[in-house]
């Protein structure tokens, strides 16, 4: 089932962790409007770069989310967040373009640079959106591992 022209439900539900551990990760039909909205935002990014995107994590059911240590109120649980990258483009550059507002029509709650290396290139881009326009506050965060606690800590982007 296509959610938008270039994104399918299957790729939005796909998870390497779920496959590896045999976790069934099927999104309830009631969340389809959420996933379609997220993918409509991805379509804007895809069009801006004229390049395909790879979704590494979209919907996460409660079992999968708990297994990976995801937040109990993660937008992934509601089909309102996606982790992705754009083929042929640096994740850091994509985040910069998103933060600068260069992608027309892109409305988002937050974009997170997940676990950047010493050069600032992150492992993936997290994008959370909302169907309620007031909640799309365009927040930019950087996720890092806290060596002392082993937890993920977030800092605001400048």
Coordinates of N, CA, C and O in Angstrom, one line a residue:
X1 N 0.8 -1.2 0.0 CA 0.0 0.0 0.0 C 0.9 1.2 0.0 O 1.8 1.4 0.8
X2 N 0.6 2.1 -0.9 CA 1.4 3.4 -1.0 C 0.7 4.4 0.0 O -0.5 4.5 0.1
X3 N 1.6 5.1 0.8 CA 1.2 6.2 1.6 C 1.2 7.5 0.8 O 0.3 8.3 1.0
X4 N 2.2 7.6 0.0 CA 2.3 8.7 -0.9 C 2.9 8.2 -2.2 O 3.1 7.0 -2.4
X5 N 3.2 9.0 -3.2 CA 3.8 8.6 -4.5 C 5.0 7.7 -4.3 O 5.2 6.8 -5.1
X6 N 5.9 8.0 -3.4 CA 7.2 7.4 -3.3 C 7.4 6.5 -2.0 O 8.5 6.0 -1.9
X7 N 6.4 6.5 -1.1 CA 6.6 5.8 0.1 C 5.5 4.8 0.4 O 4.3 5.2 0.3
X8 N 5.9 3.6 0.8 CA 4.9 2.6 1.1 C 4.7 2.3 2.6 O 5.6 2.7 3.4
X9 N 3.6 1.7 3.0 CA 3.4 1.3 4.3 C 4.5 0.3 4.8 O 5.0 0.4 5.9
X10 N 4.8 -0.6 3.9 CA 5.8 -1.6 4.2 C 7.2 -1.0 4.7 O 7.8 -1.4 5.7
X11 N 7.6 0.1 3.9 CA 8.9 0.7 4.3 C 8.8 1.6 5.5 O 9.7 1.7 6.3
X12 N 7.5 2.1 5.8 CA 7.3 2.9 7.0 C 7.3 2.0 8.2 O 7.7 2.5 9.3
X13 N 6.9 0.8 8.1 CA 6.8 -0.2 9.2 C 8.2 -0.9 9.4 O 8.4 -1.5 10.4
X14 N 9.0 -1.0 8.4 CA 10.2 -1.8 8.4 C 11.2 -1.4 9.5 O 11.4 -0.2 9.8
X15 N 11.7 -2.4 10.1 CA 12.7 -2.1 11.2 C 13.7 -3.3 11.2 O 13.3 -4.5 11.3
X16 N 15.0 -3.0 11.1 CA 16.0 -4.0 11.1 C 16.0 -4.7 12.5 O 16.1 -6.0 12.5
X17 N 15.8 -4.0 13.5 CA 15.7 -4.6 14.9 C 14.5 -5.6 14.9 O 14.6 -6.7 15.4
X18 N 13.3 -5.2 14.4 CA 12.2 -6.0 14.4 C 12.4 -7.3 13.6 O 12.0 -8.4 14.1
X19 N 13.0 -7.1 12.5 CA 13.3 -8.3 11.6 C 14.2 -9.3 12.3 O 14.0 -10.5 12.4
X20 N 15.3 -8.7 12.9 CA 16.3 -9.5 13.6 C 15.8 -10.3 14.8 O 16.1 -11.4 15.0
X21 N 14.9 -9.6 15.5 CA 14.3 -10.2 16.7 C 13.0 -10.9 16.6 O 12.4 -11.4 17.5
X22 N 12.4 -10.9 15.3 CA 11.1 -11.5 15.1 C 10.0 -10.7 15.7 O 8.9 -11.3 16.0
X23 N 10.1 -9.4 15.8 CA 9.0 -8.6 16.4 C 8.1 -8.2 15.3 O 8.5 -7.7 14.2
X24 N 6.8 -8.4 15.4 CA 5.8 -8.0 14.4 C 5.6 -6.5 14.7 O 5.2 -6.1 15.8
X25 N 5.8 -5.7 13.6 CA 5.6 -4.3 13.8 C 4.6 -3.7 12.7 O 5.0 -3.1 11.8
X26 N 3.4 -4.0 13.0 CA 2.3 -3.5 12.1 C 1.6 -2.3 12.7 O 1.2 -2.4 13.8
X27 N 1.4 -1.3 11.8 CA 0.8 -0.1 12.3 C -0.7 -0.3 12.2 O -1.2 -0.8 11.2
X28 N -1.4 0.1 13.2 CA -2.9 0.1 13.2 C -3.4 1.0 12.1 O -2.9 2.1 11.8
X29 N -4.5 0.6 11.4 CA -5.1 1.4 10.4 C -5.5 2.8 10.8 O -5.4 3.7 10.0
X30 N -5.8 2.9 12.1 CA -6.2 4.2 12.6 C -5.1 5.3 12.5 O -5.3 6.5 12.5
X31 N -3.8 4.8 12.4 CA -2.7 5.7 12.3 C -2.3 6.0 10.9 O -1.3 6.8 10.7
X32 N -3.0 5.5 9.9 CA -2.6 5.7 8.5 C -2.6 7.2 8.1 O -1.7 7.7 7.4
X33 N -3.6 8.0 8.6 CA -3.5 9.5 8.3 C -2.2 10.1 8.8 O -1.6 11.0 8.1
X34 N -1.7 9.7 10.0 CA -0.5 10.2 10.5 C 0.7 9.8 9.6 O 1.5 10.7 9.3
X35 N 0.8 8.6 9.2 CA 1.9 8.1 8.4 C 1.8 8.8 7.0 O 2.9 9.2 6.5
X36 N 0.7 9.0 6.5 CA 0.6 9.7 5.2 C 1.1 11.2 5.3 O 1.7 11.7 4.4
X37 N 0.7 11.8 6.5 CA 1.2 13.2 6.7 C 2.7 13.2 6.8 O 3.4 14.1 6.2
X38 N 3.3 12.3 7.5 CA 4.8 12.2 7.7 C 5.4 12.1 6.3 O 6.3 12.8 5.9
X39 N 4.9 11.1 5.5 CA 5.4 10.8 4.2 C 5.2 12.0 3.2 O 6.0 12.2 2.3
X40 N 4.1 12.8 3.4 CA 4.0 14.0 2.6 C 5.1 15.0 2.8 O 5.5 15.7 1.9
X41 N 5.6 15.0 4.1 CA 6.7 15.9 4.4 C 8.0 15.4 3.8 O 8.8 16.1 3.3
X42 N 8.1 14.0 3.8 CA 9.3 13.4 3.1 C 9.3 13.7 1.6 O 10.3 13.8 1.0
X43 N 8.1 13.7 1.1 CA 8.0 14.0 -0.4 C 8.5 15.4 -0.7 O 9.2 15.5 -1.7
X44 N 8.3 16.3 0.2 CA 8.9 17.7 0.0 C 10.4 17.7 0.0 O 11.0 18.3 -0.8
X45 N 10.9 16.9 0.9 CA 12.4 16.8 1.0 C 13.0 16.1 -0.2 O 13.9 16.5 -0.8
X46 N 12.3 15.0 -0.6 CA 12.7 14.2 -1.8 C 12.7 15.1 -3.0 O 13.6 15.1 -3.8
X47 N 11.7 15.9 -3.2 CA 11.6 16.8 -4.3 C 12.6 17.9 -4.3 O 13.2 18.2 -5.3
X48 N 12.9 18.4 -3.1 CA 13.9 19.5 -3.0 C 15.3 19.0 -3.5 O 16.0 19.7 -4.2
X49 N 15.6 17.8 -3.1 CA 17.0 17.2 -3.4 C 16.9 16.5 -4.7 O 18.0 16.1 -5.2
X50 N 15.7 16.2 -5.3 CA 15.6 15.4 -6.5 C 16.4 14.1 -6.3 O 17.2 13.7 -7.2
X51 N 16.2 13.5 -5.1 CA 16.9 12.2 -4.8 C 16.1 11.4 -3.9 O 15.3 11.9 -3.1
X52 N 16.2 10.1 -3.9 CA 15.4 9.2 -3.1 C 15.9 9.3 -1.6 O 17.0 9.7 -1.3
X53 N 14.9 8.9 -0.7 CA 15.2 8.9 0.7 C 15.1 7.4 1.1 O 14.4 6.6 0.6
X54 N 15.8 7.1 2.2 CA 15.8 5.8 2.8 C 15.2 6.0 4.2 O 15.7 6.8 5.0
X55 N 14.1 5.3 4.5 CA 13.5 5.3 5.9 C 14.1 4.2 6.6 O 14.1 3.0 6.3
X56 N 14.8 4.5 7.8 CA 15.3 3.5 8.6 C 14.4 3.1 9.7 O 14.5 2.0 10.3
X57 N 13.5 4.0 10.1 CA 12.5 3.7 11.1 C 11.3 4.7 11.0 O 11.6 5.9 11.0
X58 N 10.1 4.2 10.9 CA 9.0 5.0 10.8 C 8.1 4.7 12.0 O 8.5 4.9 13.2
X59 N 7.0 3.9 11.7 CA 6.2 3.5 12.8 C 6.9 2.5 13.7 O 7.6 1.6 13.2
X60 N 6.8 2.6 15.0 CA 7.3 1.6 16.0 C 6.2 1.2 16.9 O 5.6 2.1 17.6
X61 N 5.8 0.0 16.9 CA 4.8 -0.5 17.9 C 5.4 -0.5 19.3 O 6.7 -0.4 19.5
X62 N 4.6 -0.7 20.3 CA 5.1 -0.6 21.7 C 6.2 -1.6 22.0 O 7.1 -1.3 22.7
X63 N 6.1 -2.9 21.5 CA 7.1 -3.9 21.8 C 8.4 -3.5 21.2 O 9.4 -3.5 21.8
X64 N 8.4 -3.1 19.9 CA 9.6 -2.6 19.3 C 10.2 -1.4 20.0 O 11.4 -1.3 20.2
X65 N 9.4 -0.4 20.2 CA 9.8 0.8 20.9 C 10.5 0.5 22.2 O 11.5 1.0 22.6
X66 N 9.9 -0.4 23.0 CA 10.4 -0.8 24.3 C 11.7 -1.5 24.2 O 12.7 -1.3 24.9
X67 N 11.8 -2.4 23.2 CA 13.0 -3.2 22.9 C 14.2 -2.3 22.6 O 15.3 -2.6 23.1
X68 N 14.0 -1.2 21.8 CA 15.1 -0.4 21.5 C 15.4 0.7 22.5 O 16.3 1.5 22.4
X69 N 14.6 0.8 23.5 CA 14.7 1.8 24.6 C 14.2 3.2 24.2 O 14.6 4.2 24.7
X70 N 13.2 3.2 23.3 CA 12.6 4.4 22.8 C 11.8 5.1 23.9 O 11.3 4.4 24.9
X71 N 11.6 6.4 23.8 CA 10.8 7.1 24.8 C 9.4 6.6 24.8 O 8.8 6.2 23.8
X72 N 8.8 6.6 26.0 CA 7.4 6.1 26.2 C 6.4 7.0 25.5 O 5.3 6.6 25.3
X73 N 6.8 8.2 25.2 CA 5.9 9.1 24.4 C 6.4 9.4 23.1 O 6.1 10.5 22.5
X74 N 7.2 8.5 22.5 CA 7.8 8.7 21.2 C 6.7 9.0 20.1 O 5.7 8.3 20.1
X75 N 7.0 9.9 19.2 CA 6.1 10.1 18.1 C 6.1 9.0 17.1 O 5.2 8.8 16.4
X76 N 7.1 8.1 17.2 CA 7.1 6.9 16.4 C 6.0 6.0 16.7 O 5.4 5.3 15.8
X77 N 5.6 6.0 18.0 CA 4.5 5.1 18.4 C 3.1 5.5 17.8 O 2.2 4.7 17.7
X78 N 3.0 6.8 17.4 CA 1.8 7.3 16.8 C 1.9 7.4 15.2 O 1.0 8.0 14.6
X79 N 3.0 6.9 14.7 CA 3.2 7.1 13.3 C 3.5 8.5 12.8 O 3.2 8.9 11.7
X80 N 4.0 9.3 13.8 CA 4.2 10.8 13.5 C 5.7 11.2 13.4 O 6.0 12.4 13.5
X81 N 6.6 10.2 13.3 CA 8.0 10.5 13.2 C 8.7 9.5 12.3 O 8.2 8.4 12.1
X82 N 9.8 9.9 11.8 CA 10.5 9.0 10.9 C 12.0 9.3 11.0 O 12.4 10.4 11.3
X83 N 12.8 8.3 10.9 CA 14.3 8.4 10.9 C 14.7 8.1 9.4 O 14.2 7.1 8.9
X84 N 15.5 8.9 8.8 CA 15.8 8.7 7.4 C 17.1 9.4 7.0 O 17.8 10.1 7.8
X85 N 17.5 9.2 5.8 CA 18.6 9.9 5.2 C 18.3 10.1 3.7 O 17.5 9.3 3.1
X86 N 18.9 11.0 3.0 CA 18.7 11.3 1.6 C 20.0 10.7 0.9 O 21.1 11.1 1.2
X87 N 19.7 9.9 -0.1 CA 20.8 9.3 -0.8 C 21.6 10.4 -1.6 O 21.0 11.2 -2.3
X88 N 22.9 10.3 -1.4 CA 23.8 11.3 -2.1 C 24.0 12.6 -1.4 O 24.6 13.5 -2.0
X89 N 23.4 12.8 -0.2 CA 23.5 14.1 0.5 C 23.9 13.8 2.0 O 23.4 12.9 2.6
X90 N 24.7 14.7 2.5 CA 25.1 14.6 3.9 C 23.9 14.8 4.8 O 23.1 15.7 4.5
X91 N 23.8 14.1 5.8 CA 22.7 14.2 6.8 C 22.9 15.6 7.5 O 21.9 16.3 7.7
X92 N 24.1 16.0 7.7 CA 24.3 17.3 8.3 C 23.8 18.4 7.4 O 23.1 19.4 7.8
X93 N 24.1 18.3 6.1 CA 23.6 19.3 5.1 C 22.1 19.3 5.0 O 21.5 20.4 4.9
X94 N 21.5 18.2 5.1 CA 20.0 18.1 5.0 C 19.4 18.8 6.2 O 18.4 19.6 6.1
X95 N 19.9 18.5 7.4 CA 19.4 19.1 8.6 C 19.6 20.7 8.5 O 18.7 21.4 8.9
X96 N 20.7 21.1 8.0 CA 21.0 22.5 7.9 C 19.9 23.2 7.0 O 19.3 24.2 7.3
X97 N 19.6 22.5 5.8 CA 18.6 23.0 4.9 C 17.2 23.1 5.5 O 16.5 24.0 5.3
X98 N 16.9 22.0 6.3 CA 15.6 22.0 7.0 C 15.5 23.1 7.9 O 14.5 23.9 8.0
X99 N 16.6 23.3 8.7 CA 16.6 24.4 9.8 C 16.5 25.8 9.2 O 16.0 26.7 9.8
X100 N 17.1 25.9 8.0 CA 17.1 27.3 7.4 C 15.8 27.5 6.7 O 15.6 28.6 6.1
X101 N 14.9 26.6 6.6 CA 13.6 26.8 6.0 C 13.6 26.7 4.5 O 12.8 27.3 3.8
X102 N 14.6 26.1 3.9 CA 14.8 26.1 2.5 C 13.8 25.1 1.7 O 13.7 25.2 0.5
X103 N 13.2 24.2 2.5 CA 12.3 23.3 1.8 C 10.8 23.8 2.0 O 10.2 23.7 3.1
X104 N 10.3 24.3 0.9 CA 9.0 25.0 0.9 C 7.9 24.0 1.4 O 7.8 22.9 0.9
X105 N 7.1 24.5 2.4 CA 6.0 23.7 2.8 C 6.3 22.7 3.9 O 5.4 22.1 4.5
X106 N 7.5 22.5 4.3 CA 7.9 21.6 5.3 C 7.6 22.1 6.7 O 8.2 23.1 7.1
X107 N 6.6 21.5 7.4 CA 6.2 21.9 8.7 C 6.6 20.7 9.6 O 6.2 19.6 9.4
X108 N 7.3 21.0 10.7 CA 7.7 19.9 11.6 C 7.8 20.4 13.1 O 8.0 21.5 13.3
X109 N 7.6 19.4 13.9 CA 7.8 19.6 15.4 C 9.3 19.7 15.7 O 9.7 20.6 16.4
X110 N 10.0 18.7 15.3 CA 11.4 18.7 15.6 C 12.2 17.9 14.6 O 11.7 17.0 14.0
X111 N 13.4 18.4 14.4 CA 14.4 17.6 13.6 C 15.6 17.4 14.6 O 16.0 18.3 15.3
X112 N 16.0 16.1 14.6 CA 17.1 15.8 15.5 C 18.3 15.2 14.7 O 18.1 14.2 13.9
X113 N 19.5 15.7 15.0 CA 20.7 15.1 14.4 C 21.1 14.0 15.4 O 21.5 14.3 16.6
X114 N 20.9 12.8 15.0 CA 21.1 11.7 16.0 C 22.6 11.2 16.0 O 23.1 10.7 15.0
X115 N 23.2 11.4 17.1 CA 24.5 10.8 17.4 C 25.6 11.2 16.4 O 26.2 10.3 15.7
X116 N 25.9 12.5 16.3 CA 26.9 13.0 15.4 C 28.3 12.5 15.7 O 28.6 12.3 16.9
X117 N 29.1 12.3 14.7 CA 30.5 11.9 15.0 C 31.4 13.2 15.2 O 30.8 14.3 15.2
X118 N 32.7 13.0 15.3 CA 33.6 14.2 15.5 C 33.5 15.3 14.5 O 33.7 16.4 14.7
X119 N 33.1 14.9 13.2 CA 33.0 15.8 12.1 C 31.6 16.4 12.0 O 31.3 17.2 11.2
X120 N 30.7 16.0 12.9 CA 29.3 16.5 12.9 C 28.4 15.8 12.0 O 27.2 16.2 11.9
X121 N 28.8 14.7 11.4 CA 27.9 13.9 10.6 C 27.1 13.0 11.5 O 27.7 12.2 12.2
X122 N 25.8 13.0 11.4 CA 25.0 12.2 12.3 C 24.7 10.8 11.7 O 24.9 10.6 10.5
X123 N 24.2 9.9 12.5 CA 23.9 8.6 12.1 C 22.7 8.5 11.2 O 22.6 7.8 10.3
X124 N 21.7 9.4 11.6 CA 20.4 9.5 10.9 C 19.7 10.8 11.3 O 20.1 11.4 12.2
X125 N 18.7 11.1 10.5 CA 17.9 12.3 10.8 C 16.6 11.9 11.3 O 15.9 11.0 10.7
X126 N 16.2 12.4 12.4 CA 14.8 12.2 13.0 C 14.0 13.4 12.7 O 14.4 14.5 13.0
X127 N 12.8 13.1 12.1 CA 11.9 14.2 11.8 C 10.5 13.8 12.5 O 10.0 12.8 12.2
X128 N 10.0 14.7 13.3 CA 8.7 14.5 13.9 C 7.8 15.6 13.4 O 8.2 16.8 13.4
X129 N 6.6 15.3 13.1 CA 5.6 16.2 12.6 C 4.3 16.1 13.4 O 4.1 15.2 14.1
X130 N 3.4 17.1 13.1 CA 2.1 17.0 13.8 C 1.0 17.5 12.8 O 1.3 18.2 11.8
X131 N -0.1 16.9 12.9 CA -1.3 17.4 12.1 C -1.9 18.7 12.6 O -2.6 19.3 12.0
X132 N -1.5 19.1 13.9 CA -1.9 20.3 14.5 C -0.8 21.4 14.2 O 0.3 21.3 14.8
X133 N -1.1 22.4 13.4 CA -0.1 23.3 13.0 C 0.6 24.0 14.1 O 1.8 24.3 14.1
X134 N -0.1 24.3 15.2 CA 0.6 25.0 16.4 C 1.6 24.1 17.0 O 2.5 24.7 17.7
X135 N 1.6 22.8 16.8 CA 2.6 21.9 17.4 C 3.9 21.9 16.6 O 4.9 21.4 17.1
X136 N 3.8 22.3 15.4 CA 5.0 22.3 14.5 C 5.9 23.5 14.8 O 5.8 24.5 14.1
X137 N 6.7 23.3 15.8 CA 7.5 24.4 16.4 C 8.9 24.5 15.8 O 9.7 25.4 16.2
X138 N 9.2 23.7 14.9 CA 10.5 23.7 14.1 C 11.7 23.7 15.1 O 12.6 24.5 15.0
X139 N 11.7 22.8 16.1 CA 12.7 22.7 17.0 C 13.9 21.9 16.5 O 13.7 20.9 15.8
X140 N 15.1 22.3 16.7 CA 16.3 21.5 16.3 C 17.0 21.0 17.5 O 17.3 21.8 18.4
X141 N 17.3 19.7 17.5 CA 18.0 19.1 18.6 C 19.2 18.2 18.1 O 19.2 17.8 17.0
X142 N 20.2 18.0 19.0 CA 21.2 17.1 18.7 C 21.2 16.0 19.8 O 21.1 16.3 21.0
X143 N 21.1 14.7 19.4 CA 21.1 13.6 20.4 C 22.5 13.1 20.5 O 23.2 12.8 19.5
X144 N 23.0 12.9 21.8 CA 24.3 12.4 22.1 C 24.2 11.3 23.2 O 23.3 11.4 24.0
X145 N 25.1 10.4 23.2 CA 25.2 9.4 24.3 C 25.9 10.1 25.4 O 27.0 10.7 25.3
X146 N 25.4 10.0 26.6 CA 26.1 10.4 27.9 C 26.9 9.2 28.3 O 26.4 8.2 28.8
X147 N 28.2 9.4 28.3 CA 29.1 8.3 28.6 C 29.0 7.9 30.1 O 29.1 6.7 30.4
X148 N 28.6 8.8 31.0 CA 28.5 8.5 32.4 C 27.3 7.7 32.7 O 27.3 6.8 33.5
X149 N 26.2 8.0 32.1 CA 24.9 7.3 32.4 C 24.5 6.3 31.4 O 23.6 5.5 31.6
X150 N 25.0 6.4 30.1 CA 24.6 5.6 29.1 C 23.3 6.0 28.4 O 22.8 5.4 27.5
X151 N 22.8 7.1 28.9 CA 21.5 7.6 28.4 C 21.7 8.5 27.2 O 22.8 9.1 27.0
X152 N 20.6 8.8 26.5 CA 20.7 9.8 25.4 C 20.3 11.1 26.0 O 19.4 11.2 26.7
X153 N 21.1 12.1 25.7 CA 20.9 13.5 26.1 C 20.7 14.3 24.9 O 21.3 14.1 23.8
X154 N 19.9 15.4 25.0 CA 19.5 16.2 23.9 C 20.0 17.6 24.2 O 19.8 18.1 25.3
X155 N 20.5 18.3 23.2 CA 20.9 19.7 23.3 C 20.3 20.4 22.1 O 20.1 19.9 21.1
X156 N 19.9 21.7 22.4 CA 19.3 22.5 21.3 C 20.3 22.9 20.3 O 21.5 23.2 20.7
X157 N 19.9 22.9 19.0 CA 20.8 23.4 18.0 C 20.8 24.9 18.1 O 19.8 25.5 18.4
X158 N 21.9 25.5 17.7 CA 22.1 26.9 17.7 C 21.4 27.6 16.6 O 20.8 27.1 15.7

